[in-house]
PDB file of C-alpha atoms in Angstrom:
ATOM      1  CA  UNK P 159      64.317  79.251  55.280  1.00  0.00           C
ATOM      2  CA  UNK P 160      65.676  75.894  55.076  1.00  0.00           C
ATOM      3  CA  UNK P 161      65.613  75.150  58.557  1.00  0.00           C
ATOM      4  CA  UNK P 162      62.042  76.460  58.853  1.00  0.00           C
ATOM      5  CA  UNK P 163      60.805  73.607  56.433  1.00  0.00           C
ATOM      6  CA  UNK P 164      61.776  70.479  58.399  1.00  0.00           C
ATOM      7  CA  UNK P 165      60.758  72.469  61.641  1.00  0.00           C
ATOM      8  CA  UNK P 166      56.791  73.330  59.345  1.00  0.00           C
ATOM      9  CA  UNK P 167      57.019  69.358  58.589  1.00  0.00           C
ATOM     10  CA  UNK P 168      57.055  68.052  61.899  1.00  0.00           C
ATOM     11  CA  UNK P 169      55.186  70.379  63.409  1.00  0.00           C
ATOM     12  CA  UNK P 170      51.914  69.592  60.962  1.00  0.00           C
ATOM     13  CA  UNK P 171      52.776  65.619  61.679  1.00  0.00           C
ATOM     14  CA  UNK P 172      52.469  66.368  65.207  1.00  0.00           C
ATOM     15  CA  UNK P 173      49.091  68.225  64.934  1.00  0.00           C
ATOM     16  CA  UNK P 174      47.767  64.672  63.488  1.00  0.00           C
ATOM     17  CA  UNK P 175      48.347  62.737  66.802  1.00  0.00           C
ATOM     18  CA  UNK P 176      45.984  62.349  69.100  1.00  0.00           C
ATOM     19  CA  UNK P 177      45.125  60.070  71.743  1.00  0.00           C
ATOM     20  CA  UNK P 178      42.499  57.377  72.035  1.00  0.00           C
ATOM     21  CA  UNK P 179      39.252  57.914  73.696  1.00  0.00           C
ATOM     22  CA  UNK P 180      39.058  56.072  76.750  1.00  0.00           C
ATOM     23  CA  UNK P 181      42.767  55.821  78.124  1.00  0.00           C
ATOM     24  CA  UNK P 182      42.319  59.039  80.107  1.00  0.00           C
ATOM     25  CA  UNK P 183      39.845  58.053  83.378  1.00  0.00           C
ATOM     26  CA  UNK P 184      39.471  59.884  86.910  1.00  0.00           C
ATOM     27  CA  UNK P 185      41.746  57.062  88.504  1.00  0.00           C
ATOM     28  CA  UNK P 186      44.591  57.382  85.633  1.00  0.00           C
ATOM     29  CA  UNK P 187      47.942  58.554  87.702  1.00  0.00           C
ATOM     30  CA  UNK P 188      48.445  62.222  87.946  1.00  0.00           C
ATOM     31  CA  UNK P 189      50.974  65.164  88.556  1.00  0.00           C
ATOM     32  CA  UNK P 190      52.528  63.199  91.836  1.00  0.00           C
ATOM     33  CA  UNK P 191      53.002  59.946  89.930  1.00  0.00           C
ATOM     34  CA  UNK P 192      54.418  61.507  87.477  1.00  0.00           C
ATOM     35  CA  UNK P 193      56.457  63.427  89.128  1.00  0.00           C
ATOM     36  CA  UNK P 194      58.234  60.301  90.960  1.00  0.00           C
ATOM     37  CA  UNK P 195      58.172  58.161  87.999  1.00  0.00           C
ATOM     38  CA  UNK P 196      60.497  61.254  86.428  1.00  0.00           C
ATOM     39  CA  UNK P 197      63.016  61.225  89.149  1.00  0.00           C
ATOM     40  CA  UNK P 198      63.444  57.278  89.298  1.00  0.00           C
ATOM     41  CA  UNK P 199      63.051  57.114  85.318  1.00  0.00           C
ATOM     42  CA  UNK P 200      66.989  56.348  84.865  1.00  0.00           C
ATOM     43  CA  UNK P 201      67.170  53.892  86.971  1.00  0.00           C
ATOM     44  CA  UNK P 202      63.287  52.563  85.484  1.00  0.00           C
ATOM     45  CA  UNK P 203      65.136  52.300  82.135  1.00  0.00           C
ATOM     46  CA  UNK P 204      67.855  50.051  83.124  1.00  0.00           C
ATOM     47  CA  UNK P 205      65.634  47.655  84.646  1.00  0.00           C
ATOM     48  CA  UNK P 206      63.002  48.015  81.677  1.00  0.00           C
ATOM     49  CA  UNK P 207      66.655  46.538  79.654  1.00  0.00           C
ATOM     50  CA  UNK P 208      66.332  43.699  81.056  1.00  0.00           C
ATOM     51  CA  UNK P 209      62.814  43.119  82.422  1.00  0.00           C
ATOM     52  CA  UNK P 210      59.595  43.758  79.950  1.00  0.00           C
ATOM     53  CA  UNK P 211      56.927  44.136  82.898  1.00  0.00           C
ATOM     54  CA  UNK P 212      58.770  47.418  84.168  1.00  0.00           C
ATOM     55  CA  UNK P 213      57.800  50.845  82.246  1.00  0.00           C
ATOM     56  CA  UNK P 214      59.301  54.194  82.356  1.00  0.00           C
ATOM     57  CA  UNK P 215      56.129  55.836  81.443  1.00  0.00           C
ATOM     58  CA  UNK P 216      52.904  55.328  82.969  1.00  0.00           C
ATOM     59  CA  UNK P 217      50.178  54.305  80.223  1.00  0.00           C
ATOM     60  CA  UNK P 218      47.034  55.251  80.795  1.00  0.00           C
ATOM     61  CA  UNK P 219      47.820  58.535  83.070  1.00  0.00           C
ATOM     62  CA  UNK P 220      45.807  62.274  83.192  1.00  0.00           C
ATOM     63  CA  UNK P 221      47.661  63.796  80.272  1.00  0.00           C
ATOM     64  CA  UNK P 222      48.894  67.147  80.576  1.00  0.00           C
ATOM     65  CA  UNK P 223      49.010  66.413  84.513  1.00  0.00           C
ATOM     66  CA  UNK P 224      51.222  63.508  84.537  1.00  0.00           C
ATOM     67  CA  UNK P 225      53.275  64.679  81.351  1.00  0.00           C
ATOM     68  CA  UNK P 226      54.130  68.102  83.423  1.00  0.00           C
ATOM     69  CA  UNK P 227      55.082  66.224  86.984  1.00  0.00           C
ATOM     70  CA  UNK P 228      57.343  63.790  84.729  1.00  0.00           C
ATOM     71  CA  UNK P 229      59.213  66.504  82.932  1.00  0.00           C
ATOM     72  CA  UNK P 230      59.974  68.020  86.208  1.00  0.00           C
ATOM     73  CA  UNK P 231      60.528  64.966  87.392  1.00  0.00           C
ATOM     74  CA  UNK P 232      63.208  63.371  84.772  1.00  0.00           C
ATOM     75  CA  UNK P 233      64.904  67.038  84.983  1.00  0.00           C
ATOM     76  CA  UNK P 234      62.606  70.275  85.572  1.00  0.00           C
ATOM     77  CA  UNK P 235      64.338  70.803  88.786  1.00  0.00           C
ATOM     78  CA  UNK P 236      67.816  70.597  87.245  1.00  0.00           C
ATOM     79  CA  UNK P 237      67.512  73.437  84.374  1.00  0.00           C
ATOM     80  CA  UNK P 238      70.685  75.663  85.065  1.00  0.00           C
ATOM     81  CA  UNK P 239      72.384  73.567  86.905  1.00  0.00           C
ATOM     82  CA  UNK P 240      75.071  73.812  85.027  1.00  0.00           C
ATOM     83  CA  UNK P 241      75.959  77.798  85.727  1.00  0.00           C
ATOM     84  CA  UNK P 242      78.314  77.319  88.337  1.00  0.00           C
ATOM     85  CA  UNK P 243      81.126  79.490  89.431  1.00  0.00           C
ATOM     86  CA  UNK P 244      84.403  78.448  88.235  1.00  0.00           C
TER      87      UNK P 244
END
């Protein structure tokens, strides 16, 4: 029961957010974009260390598009990668 309350707290703070009319458009990058900008993301964050006009994360994009091609992007592809036979 104790877990279940911080888990109940951040789950109703999350059900606030929402995102601002007008950032999604037609031309916003999508599933591909995404998709790349997840596989060269580690090497997007060392250059956003030391350089403010590079991003990680591509603001405005499609939403649940982009977000998707990203995960799979940053990682997707590598879930149980670590079974290997020993």
């Amino acid at each position: 029961m104790k877990r279940l309350i911080p888990i109940l707290t951040l789950l109703a703070l999350a059900s606030c957010a929402h995102q601002v009319g007008g950032t999604v458009h037609p031309g916003a990058p999508g599933f591909l974009f995404g998709l790349v900008q997840g596989f060269i993301a580690p090497v997007a964050f060392v250059g956003s260390l030391f350089d403010h006009d590079i991003a990680v994360y591509a603001v405005p994009n499609n939403g649940a598009f982009y977000n998707f091609g990203f995960v799979l992007g940053i990682g997707g592809f590598g879930v149980g990668a670590h079974r290997s036979r020993r």
